[in-house]
PDB file of C-alpha atoms and ligand atoms in Angstrom:
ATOM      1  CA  UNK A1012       0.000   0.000   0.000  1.00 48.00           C
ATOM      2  CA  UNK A1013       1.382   3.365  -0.677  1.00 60.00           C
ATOM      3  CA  UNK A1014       1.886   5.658   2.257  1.00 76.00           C
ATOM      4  CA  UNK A1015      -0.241   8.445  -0.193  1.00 91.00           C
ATOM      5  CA  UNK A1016      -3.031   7.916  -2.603  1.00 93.00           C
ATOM      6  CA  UNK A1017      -0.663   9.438  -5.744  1.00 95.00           C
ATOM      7  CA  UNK A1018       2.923   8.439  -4.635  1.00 95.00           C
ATOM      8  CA  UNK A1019       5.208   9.607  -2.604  1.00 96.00           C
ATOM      9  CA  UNK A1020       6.464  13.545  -1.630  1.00 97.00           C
ATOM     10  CA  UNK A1021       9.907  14.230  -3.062  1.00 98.00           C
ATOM     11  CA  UNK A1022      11.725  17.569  -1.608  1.00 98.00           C
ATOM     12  CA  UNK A1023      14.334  19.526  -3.200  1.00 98.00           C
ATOM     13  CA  UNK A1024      15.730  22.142  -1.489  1.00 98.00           C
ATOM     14  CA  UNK A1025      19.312  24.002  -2.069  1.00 96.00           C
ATOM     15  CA  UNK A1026      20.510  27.639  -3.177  1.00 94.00           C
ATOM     16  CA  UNK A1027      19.643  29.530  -6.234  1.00 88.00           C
ATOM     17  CA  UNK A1028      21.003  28.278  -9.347  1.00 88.00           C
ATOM     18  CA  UNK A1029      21.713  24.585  -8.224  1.00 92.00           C
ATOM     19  CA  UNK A1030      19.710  23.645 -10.812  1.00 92.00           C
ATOM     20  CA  UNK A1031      16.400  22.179  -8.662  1.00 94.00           C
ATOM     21  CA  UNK A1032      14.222  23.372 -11.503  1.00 93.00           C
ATOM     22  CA  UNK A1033      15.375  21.764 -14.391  1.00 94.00           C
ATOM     23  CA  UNK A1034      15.796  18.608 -12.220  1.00 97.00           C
ATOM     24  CA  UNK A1035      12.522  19.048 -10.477  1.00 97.00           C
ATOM     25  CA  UNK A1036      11.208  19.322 -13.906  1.00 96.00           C
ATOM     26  CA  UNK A1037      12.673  16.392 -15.241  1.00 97.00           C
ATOM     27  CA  UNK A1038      12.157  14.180 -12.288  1.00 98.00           C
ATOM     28  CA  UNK A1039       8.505  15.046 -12.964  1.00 97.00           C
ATOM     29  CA  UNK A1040       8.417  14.057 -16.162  1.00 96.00           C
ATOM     30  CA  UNK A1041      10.577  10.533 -15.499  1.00 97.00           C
ATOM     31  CA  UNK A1042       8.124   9.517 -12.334  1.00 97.00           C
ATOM     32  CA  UNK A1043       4.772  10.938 -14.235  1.00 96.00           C
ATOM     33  CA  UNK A1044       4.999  13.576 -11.305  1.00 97.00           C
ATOM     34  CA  UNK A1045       3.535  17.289 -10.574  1.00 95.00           C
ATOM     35  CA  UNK A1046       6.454  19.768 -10.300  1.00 96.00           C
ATOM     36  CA  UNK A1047       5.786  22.037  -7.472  1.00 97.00           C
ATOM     37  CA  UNK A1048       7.859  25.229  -8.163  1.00 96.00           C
ATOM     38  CA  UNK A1049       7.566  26.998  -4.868  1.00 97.00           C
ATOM     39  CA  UNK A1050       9.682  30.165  -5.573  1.00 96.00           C
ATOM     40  CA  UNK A1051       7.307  30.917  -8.291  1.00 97.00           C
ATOM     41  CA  UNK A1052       4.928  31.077  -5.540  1.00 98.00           C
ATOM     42  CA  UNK A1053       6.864  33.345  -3.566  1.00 97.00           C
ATOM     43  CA  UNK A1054       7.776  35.532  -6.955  1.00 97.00           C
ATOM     44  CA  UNK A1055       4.380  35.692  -7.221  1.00 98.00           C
ATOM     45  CA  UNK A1056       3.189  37.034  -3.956  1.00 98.00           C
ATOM     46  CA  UNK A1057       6.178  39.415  -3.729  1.00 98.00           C
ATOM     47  CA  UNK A1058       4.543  40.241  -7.597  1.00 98.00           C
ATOM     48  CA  UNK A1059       1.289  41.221  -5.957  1.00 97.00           C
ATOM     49  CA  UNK A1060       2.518  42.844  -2.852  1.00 97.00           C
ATOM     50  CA  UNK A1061       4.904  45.122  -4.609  1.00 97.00           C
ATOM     51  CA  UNK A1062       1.652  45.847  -7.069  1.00 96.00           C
ATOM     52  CA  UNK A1063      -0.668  46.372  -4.367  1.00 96.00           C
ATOM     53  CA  UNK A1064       2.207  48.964  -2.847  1.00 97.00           C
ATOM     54  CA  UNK A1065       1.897  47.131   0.250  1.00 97.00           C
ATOM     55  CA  UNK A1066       4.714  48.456   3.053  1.00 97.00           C
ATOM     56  CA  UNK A1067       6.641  45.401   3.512  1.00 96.00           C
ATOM     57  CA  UNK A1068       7.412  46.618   7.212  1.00 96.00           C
ATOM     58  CA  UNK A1069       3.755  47.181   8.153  1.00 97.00           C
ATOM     59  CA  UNK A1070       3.397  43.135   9.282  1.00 94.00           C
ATOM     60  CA  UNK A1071      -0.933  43.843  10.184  1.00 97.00           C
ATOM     61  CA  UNK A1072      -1.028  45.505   6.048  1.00 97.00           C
ATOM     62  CA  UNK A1073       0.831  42.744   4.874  1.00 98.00           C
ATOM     63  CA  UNK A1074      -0.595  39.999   7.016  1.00 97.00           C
ATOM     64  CA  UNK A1075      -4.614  41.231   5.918  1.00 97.00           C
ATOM     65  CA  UNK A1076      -3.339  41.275   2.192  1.00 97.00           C
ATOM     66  CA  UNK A1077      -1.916  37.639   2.557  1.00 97.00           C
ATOM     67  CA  UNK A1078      -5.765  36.155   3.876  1.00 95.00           C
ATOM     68  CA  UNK A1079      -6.689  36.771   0.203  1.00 92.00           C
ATOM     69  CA  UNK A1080      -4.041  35.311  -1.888  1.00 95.00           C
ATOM     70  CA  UNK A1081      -4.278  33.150  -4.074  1.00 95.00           C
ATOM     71  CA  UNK A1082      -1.823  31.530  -5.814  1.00 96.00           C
ATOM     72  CA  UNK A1083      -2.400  28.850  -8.486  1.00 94.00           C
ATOM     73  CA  UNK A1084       0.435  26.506 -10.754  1.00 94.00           C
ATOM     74  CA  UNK A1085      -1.258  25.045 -13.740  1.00 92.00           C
ATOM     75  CA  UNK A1086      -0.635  23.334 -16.634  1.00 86.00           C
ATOM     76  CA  UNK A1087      -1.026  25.576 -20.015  1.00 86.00           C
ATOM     77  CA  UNK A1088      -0.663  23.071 -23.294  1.00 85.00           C
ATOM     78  CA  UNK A1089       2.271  21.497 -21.098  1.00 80.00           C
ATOM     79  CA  UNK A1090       3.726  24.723 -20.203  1.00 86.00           C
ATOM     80  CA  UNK A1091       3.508  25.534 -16.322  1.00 89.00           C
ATOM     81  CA  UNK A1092       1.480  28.755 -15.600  1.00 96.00           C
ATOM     82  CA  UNK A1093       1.941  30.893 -12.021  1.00 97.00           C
ATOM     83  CA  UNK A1094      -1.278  32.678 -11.559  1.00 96.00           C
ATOM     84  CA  UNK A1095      -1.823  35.103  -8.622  1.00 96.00           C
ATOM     85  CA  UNK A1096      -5.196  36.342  -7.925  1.00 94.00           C
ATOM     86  CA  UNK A1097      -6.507  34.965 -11.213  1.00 94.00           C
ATOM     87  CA  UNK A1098      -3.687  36.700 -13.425  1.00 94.00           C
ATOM     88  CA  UNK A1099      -1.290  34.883 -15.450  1.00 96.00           C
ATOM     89  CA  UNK A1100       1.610  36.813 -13.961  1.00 97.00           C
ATOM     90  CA  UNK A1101       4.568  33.639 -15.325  1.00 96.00           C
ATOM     91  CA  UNK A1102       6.716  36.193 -17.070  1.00 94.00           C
ATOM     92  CA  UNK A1103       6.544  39.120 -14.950  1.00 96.00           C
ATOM     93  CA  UNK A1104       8.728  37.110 -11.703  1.00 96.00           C
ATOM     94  CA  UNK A1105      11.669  35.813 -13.327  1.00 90.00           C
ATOM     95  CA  UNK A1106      13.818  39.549 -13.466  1.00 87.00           C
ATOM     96  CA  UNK A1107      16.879  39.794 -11.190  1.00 82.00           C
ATOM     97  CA  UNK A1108      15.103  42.882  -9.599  1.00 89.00           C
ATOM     98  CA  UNK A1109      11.824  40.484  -8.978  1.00 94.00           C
ATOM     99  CA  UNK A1110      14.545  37.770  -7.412  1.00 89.00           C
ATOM    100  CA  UNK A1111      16.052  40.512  -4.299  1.00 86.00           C
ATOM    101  CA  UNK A1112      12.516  41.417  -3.983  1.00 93.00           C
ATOM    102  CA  UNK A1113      10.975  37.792  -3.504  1.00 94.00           C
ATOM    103  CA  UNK A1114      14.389  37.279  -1.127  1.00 89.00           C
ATOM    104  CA  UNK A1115      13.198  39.658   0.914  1.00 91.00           C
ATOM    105  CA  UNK A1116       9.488  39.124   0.597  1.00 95.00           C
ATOM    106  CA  UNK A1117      10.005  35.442   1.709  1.00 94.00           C
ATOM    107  CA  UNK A1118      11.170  36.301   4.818  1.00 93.00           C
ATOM    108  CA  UNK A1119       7.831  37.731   6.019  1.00 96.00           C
ATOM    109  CA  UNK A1120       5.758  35.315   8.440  1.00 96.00           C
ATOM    110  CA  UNK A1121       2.417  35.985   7.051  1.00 97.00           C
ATOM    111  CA  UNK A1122       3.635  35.142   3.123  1.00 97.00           C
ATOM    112  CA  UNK A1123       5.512  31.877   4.441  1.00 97.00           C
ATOM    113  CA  UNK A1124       2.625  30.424   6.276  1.00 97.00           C
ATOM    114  CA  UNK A1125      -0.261  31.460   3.285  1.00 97.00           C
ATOM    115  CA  UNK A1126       2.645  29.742   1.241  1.00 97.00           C
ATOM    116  CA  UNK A1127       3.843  26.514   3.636  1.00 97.00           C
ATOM    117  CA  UNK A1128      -0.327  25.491   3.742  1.00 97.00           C
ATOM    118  CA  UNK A1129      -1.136  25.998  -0.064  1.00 96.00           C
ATOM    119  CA  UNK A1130       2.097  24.358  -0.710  1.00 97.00           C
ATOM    120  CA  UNK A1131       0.998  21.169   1.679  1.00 97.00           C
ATOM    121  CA  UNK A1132      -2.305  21.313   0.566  1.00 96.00           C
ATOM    122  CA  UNK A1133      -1.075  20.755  -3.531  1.00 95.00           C
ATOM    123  CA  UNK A1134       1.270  18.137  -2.033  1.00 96.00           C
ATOM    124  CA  UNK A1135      -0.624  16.233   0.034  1.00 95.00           C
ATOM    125  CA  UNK A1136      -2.471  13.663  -2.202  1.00 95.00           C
ATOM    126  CA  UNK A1137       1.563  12.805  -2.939  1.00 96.00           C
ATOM    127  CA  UNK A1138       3.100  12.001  -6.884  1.00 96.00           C
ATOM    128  CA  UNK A1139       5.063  15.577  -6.344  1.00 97.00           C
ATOM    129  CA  UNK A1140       8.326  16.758  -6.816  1.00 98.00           C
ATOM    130  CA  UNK A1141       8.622  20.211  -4.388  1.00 98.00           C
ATOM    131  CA  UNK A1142      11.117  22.515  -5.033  1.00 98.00           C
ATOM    132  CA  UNK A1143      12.290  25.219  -2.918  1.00 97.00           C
ATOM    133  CA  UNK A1144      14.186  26.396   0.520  1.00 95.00           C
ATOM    134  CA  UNK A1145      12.356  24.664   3.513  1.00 96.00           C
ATOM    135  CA  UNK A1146      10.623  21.822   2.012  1.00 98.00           C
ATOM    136  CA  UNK A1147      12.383  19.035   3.408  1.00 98.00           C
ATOM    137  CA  UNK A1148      12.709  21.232   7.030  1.00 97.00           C
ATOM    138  CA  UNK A1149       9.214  22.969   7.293  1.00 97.00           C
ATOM    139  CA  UNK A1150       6.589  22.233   4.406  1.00 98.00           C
ATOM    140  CA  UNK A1151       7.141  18.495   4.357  1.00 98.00           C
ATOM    141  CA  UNK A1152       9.234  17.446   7.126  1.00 97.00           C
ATOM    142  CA  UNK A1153       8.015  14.041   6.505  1.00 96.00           C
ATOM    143  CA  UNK A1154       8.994  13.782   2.621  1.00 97.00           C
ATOM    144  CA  UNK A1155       9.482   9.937   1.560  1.00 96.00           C
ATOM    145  CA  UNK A1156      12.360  11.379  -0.013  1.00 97.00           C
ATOM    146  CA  UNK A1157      14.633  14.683   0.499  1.00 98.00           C
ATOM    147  CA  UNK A1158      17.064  15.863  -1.856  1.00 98.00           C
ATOM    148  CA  UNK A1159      19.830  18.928  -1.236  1.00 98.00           C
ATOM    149  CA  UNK A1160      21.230  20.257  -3.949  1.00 97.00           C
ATOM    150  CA  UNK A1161      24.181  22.690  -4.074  1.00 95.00           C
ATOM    151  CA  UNK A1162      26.607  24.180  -5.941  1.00 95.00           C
ATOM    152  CA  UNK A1163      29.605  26.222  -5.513  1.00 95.00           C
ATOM    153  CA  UNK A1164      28.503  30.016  -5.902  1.00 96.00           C
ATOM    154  CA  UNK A1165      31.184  30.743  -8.758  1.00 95.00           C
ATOM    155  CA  UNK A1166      29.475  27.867 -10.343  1.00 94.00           C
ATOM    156  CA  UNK A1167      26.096  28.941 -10.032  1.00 95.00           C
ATOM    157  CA  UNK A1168      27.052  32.489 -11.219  1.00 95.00           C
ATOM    158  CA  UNK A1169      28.139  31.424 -14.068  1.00 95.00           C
ATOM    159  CA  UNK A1170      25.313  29.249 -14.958  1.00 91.00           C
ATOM    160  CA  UNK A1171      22.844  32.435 -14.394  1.00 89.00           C
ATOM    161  CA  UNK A1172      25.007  34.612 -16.737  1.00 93.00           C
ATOM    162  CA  UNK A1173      24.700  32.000 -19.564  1.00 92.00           C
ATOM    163  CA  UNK A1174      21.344  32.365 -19.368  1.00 87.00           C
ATOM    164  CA  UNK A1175      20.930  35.833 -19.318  1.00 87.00           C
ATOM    165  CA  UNK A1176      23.033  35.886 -22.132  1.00 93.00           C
ATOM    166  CA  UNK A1177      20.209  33.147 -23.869  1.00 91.00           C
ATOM    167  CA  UNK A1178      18.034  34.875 -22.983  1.00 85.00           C
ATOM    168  CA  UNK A1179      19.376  38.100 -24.494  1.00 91.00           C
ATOM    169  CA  UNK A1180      20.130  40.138 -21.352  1.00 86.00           C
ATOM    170  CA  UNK A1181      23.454  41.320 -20.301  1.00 88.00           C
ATOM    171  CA  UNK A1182      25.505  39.839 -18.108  1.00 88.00           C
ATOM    172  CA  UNK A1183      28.227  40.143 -15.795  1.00 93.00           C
ATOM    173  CA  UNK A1184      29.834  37.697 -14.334  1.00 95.00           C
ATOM    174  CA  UNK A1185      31.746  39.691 -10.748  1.00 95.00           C
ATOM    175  CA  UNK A1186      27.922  41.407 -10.548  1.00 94.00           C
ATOM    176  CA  UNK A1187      26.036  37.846 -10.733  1.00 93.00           C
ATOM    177  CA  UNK A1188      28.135  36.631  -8.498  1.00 95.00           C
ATOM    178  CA  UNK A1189      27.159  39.439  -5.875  1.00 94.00           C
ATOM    179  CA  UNK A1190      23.879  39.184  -6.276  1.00 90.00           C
ATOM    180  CA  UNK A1191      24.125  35.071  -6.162  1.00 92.00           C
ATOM    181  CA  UNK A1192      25.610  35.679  -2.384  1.00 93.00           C
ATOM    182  CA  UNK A1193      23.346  38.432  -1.294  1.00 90.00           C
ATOM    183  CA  UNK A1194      20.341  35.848  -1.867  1.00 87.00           C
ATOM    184  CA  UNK A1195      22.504  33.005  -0.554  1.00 91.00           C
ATOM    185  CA  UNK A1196      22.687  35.374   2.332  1.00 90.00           C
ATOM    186  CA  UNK A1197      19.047  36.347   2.686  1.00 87.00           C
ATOM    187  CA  UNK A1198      17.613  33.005   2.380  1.00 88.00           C
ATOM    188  CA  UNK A1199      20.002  31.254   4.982  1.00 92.00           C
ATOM    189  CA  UNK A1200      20.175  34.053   7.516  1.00 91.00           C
ATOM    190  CA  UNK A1201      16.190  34.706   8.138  1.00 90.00           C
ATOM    191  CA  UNK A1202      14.909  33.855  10.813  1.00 91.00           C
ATOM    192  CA  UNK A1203      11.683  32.024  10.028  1.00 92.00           C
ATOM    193  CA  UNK A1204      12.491  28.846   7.476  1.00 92.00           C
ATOM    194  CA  UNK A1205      15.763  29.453   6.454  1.00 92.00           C
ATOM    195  CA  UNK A1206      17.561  27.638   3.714  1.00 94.00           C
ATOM    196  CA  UNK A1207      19.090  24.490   5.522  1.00 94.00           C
ATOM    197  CA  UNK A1208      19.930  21.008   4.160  1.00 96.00           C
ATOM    198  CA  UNK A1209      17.410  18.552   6.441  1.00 97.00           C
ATOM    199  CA  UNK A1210      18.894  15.982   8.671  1.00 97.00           C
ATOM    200  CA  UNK A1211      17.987  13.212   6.480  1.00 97.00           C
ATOM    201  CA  UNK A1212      18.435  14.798   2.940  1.00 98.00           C
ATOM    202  CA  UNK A1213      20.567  13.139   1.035  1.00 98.00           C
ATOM    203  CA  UNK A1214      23.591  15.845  -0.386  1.00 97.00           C
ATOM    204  CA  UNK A1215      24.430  16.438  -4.160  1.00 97.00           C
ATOM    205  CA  UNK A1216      27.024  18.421  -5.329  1.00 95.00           C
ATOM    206  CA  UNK A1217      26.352  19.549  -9.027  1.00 92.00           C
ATOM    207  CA  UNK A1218      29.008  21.714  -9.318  1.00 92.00           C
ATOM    208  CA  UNK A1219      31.182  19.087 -11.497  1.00 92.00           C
ATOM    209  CA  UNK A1220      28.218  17.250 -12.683  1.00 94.00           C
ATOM    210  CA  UNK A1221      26.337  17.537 -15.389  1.00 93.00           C
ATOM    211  CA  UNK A1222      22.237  17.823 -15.527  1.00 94.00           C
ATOM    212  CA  UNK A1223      22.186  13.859 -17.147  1.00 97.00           C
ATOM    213  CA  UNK A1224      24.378  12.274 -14.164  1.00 97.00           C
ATOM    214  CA  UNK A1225      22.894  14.294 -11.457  1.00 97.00           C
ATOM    215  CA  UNK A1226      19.085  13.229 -12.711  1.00 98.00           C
ATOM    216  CA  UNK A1227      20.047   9.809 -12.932  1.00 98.00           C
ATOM    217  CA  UNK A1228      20.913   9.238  -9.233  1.00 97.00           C
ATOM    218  CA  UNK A1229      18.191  10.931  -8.035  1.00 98.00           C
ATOM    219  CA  UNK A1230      15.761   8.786 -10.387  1.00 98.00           C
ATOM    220  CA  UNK A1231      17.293   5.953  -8.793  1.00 98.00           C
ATOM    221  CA  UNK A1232      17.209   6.406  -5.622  1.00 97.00           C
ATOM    222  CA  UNK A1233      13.183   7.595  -5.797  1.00 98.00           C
ATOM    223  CA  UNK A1234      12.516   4.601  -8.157  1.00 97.00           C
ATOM    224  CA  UNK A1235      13.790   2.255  -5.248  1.00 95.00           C
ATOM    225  CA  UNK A1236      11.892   4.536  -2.536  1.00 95.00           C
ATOM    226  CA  UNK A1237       9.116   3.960  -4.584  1.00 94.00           C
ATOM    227  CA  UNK A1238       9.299   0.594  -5.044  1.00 91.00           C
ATOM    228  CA  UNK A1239      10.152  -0.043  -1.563  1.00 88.00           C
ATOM    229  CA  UNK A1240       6.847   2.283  -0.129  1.00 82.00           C
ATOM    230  CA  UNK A1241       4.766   0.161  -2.486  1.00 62.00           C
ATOM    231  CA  UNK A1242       5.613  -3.402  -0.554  1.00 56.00           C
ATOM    232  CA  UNK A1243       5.414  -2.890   2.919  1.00 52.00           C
ATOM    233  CA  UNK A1244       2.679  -4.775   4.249  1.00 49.00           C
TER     234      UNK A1244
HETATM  235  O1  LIG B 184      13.865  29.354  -6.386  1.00 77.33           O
HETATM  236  P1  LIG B 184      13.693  30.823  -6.710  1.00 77.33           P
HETATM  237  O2  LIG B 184      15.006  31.486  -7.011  1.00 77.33           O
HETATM  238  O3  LIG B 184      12.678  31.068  -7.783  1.00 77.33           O
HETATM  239  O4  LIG B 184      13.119  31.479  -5.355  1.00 77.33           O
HETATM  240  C1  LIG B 184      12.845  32.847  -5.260  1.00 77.33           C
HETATM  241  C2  LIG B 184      13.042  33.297  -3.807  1.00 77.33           C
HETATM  242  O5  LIG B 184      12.020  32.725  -2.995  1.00 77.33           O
HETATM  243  C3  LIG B 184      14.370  32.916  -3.182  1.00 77.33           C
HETATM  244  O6  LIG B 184      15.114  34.068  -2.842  1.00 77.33           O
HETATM  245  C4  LIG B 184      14.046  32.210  -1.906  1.00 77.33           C
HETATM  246  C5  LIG B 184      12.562  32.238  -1.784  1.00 77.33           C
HETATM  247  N1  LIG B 184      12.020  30.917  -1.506  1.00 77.33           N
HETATM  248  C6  LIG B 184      11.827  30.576  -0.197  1.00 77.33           C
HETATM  249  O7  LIG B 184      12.140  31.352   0.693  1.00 77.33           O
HETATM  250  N2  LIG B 184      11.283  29.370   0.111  1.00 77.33           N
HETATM  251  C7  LIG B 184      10.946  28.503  -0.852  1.00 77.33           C
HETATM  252  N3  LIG B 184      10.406  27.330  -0.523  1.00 77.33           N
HETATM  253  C8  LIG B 184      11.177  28.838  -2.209  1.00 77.33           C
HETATM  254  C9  LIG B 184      11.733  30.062  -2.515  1.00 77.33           C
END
């Protein structure tokens, strides 16, 4: 019997740039999986806040503003879609000015907890792959499976610039690489739900690895969770 009616809850949680999307993504698609992008929830009320012009030091304005949100991911013709408050709002979060706001944003105790019980309430039916910060330490302390995925921040820099410079945008390396520790800095110093590798998470190192070898271990070891969950007695 599985432990959840759709499968088990994977976490990965790690800096910015590790690479938990694409893998997240990928997993997904490998395991038949929802991906659970949780900093798109978080650019998206830090979105709406900043729209609102809500003072991010008034904690009652921005607590009443947090009862009504409503973030949504869905599915779009197999494209994933962040909509806040019933706007499609997936290409307005991903600027670096949107990323130091959402850093900052996230450490508010009203948008974590609106966040940690939509975020459990998606994940609870299980078959999800949950990217983010806290979700092996906070949102789903009891994951089946808890990944922690890092990279060193030259590394993760550099992977940003390149694509930046995909995308288009210019880049600079020395300024990326400021910006990569000031988040690295906000995320892990807050004082609610900080960026921490759980207990039980088991470590990866992508820095020298490439997207291909780092997916297939985690496959693995899920597969065999998986497998494992679905013959105890
Ligand atoms: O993963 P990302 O870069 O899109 O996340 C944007 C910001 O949101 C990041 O600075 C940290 C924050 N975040 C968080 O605090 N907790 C999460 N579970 C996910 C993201």
């Amino acid at each position: 019997m599985p432990l959840r009616p759709d499968g088990i809850v994977i976490a990965i949680d790690g800096p910015s740039g590790a690479g938990k999307s694409t893998l997240a993504r990928l997993l997904a698609e490998r395991l038949g999986y929802i991906q659970i992008d949780t900093g798109a929830m978080y650019r998206a009320a830090a979105l709406l806040l900043s729209r609102a012009g809500v003072n991010l030091d008034d904690s009652a304005a921005v607590e009443q503003f947090c009862r009504n949100l409503d973030i949504r991911l869905e599915l779009d013709s197999g494209r994933q879609v962040v909509r806040a408050n019933g706007t499609d709002v997936t290409d307005k979060i991903r600027s670096a000015e949107m990323s130091l706001l959402t850093s900052r944003t996230a450490t508010l105790k009203p948008v974590r907890e609106a966040m940690r019980k939509a975020q459990q309430l998606m994940g609870s039916r299980g078959g999800v792959v949950l990217e983010g910060r806290d979700i092996g330490t906070v949102v789903f302390p009891e994951a089946e499976i808890k990944f922690y995925l890092s990279a060193s921040v030259e590394e993760r820099a550099r992977r940003r610039c390149e694509e930046m410079i995909s995308n288009g945008e210019p880049a600079s390396l020395a300024e990326t690489i400021l910006a990569v520790e000031k988040r690295d800095q906000q995320d892990s110093g807050r004082d609610i739900a900080p960026l921490r590798q759980a207990d039980d998470a088991v470590l990866i190192d992508s820095s020298r690895l490439s997207i291909d070898e780092v997916l297939r271990s985690m496959e693995t070891l899920c597969r065999h969770k998986i497998e494992n969950i679905d013959t105890l007695p």
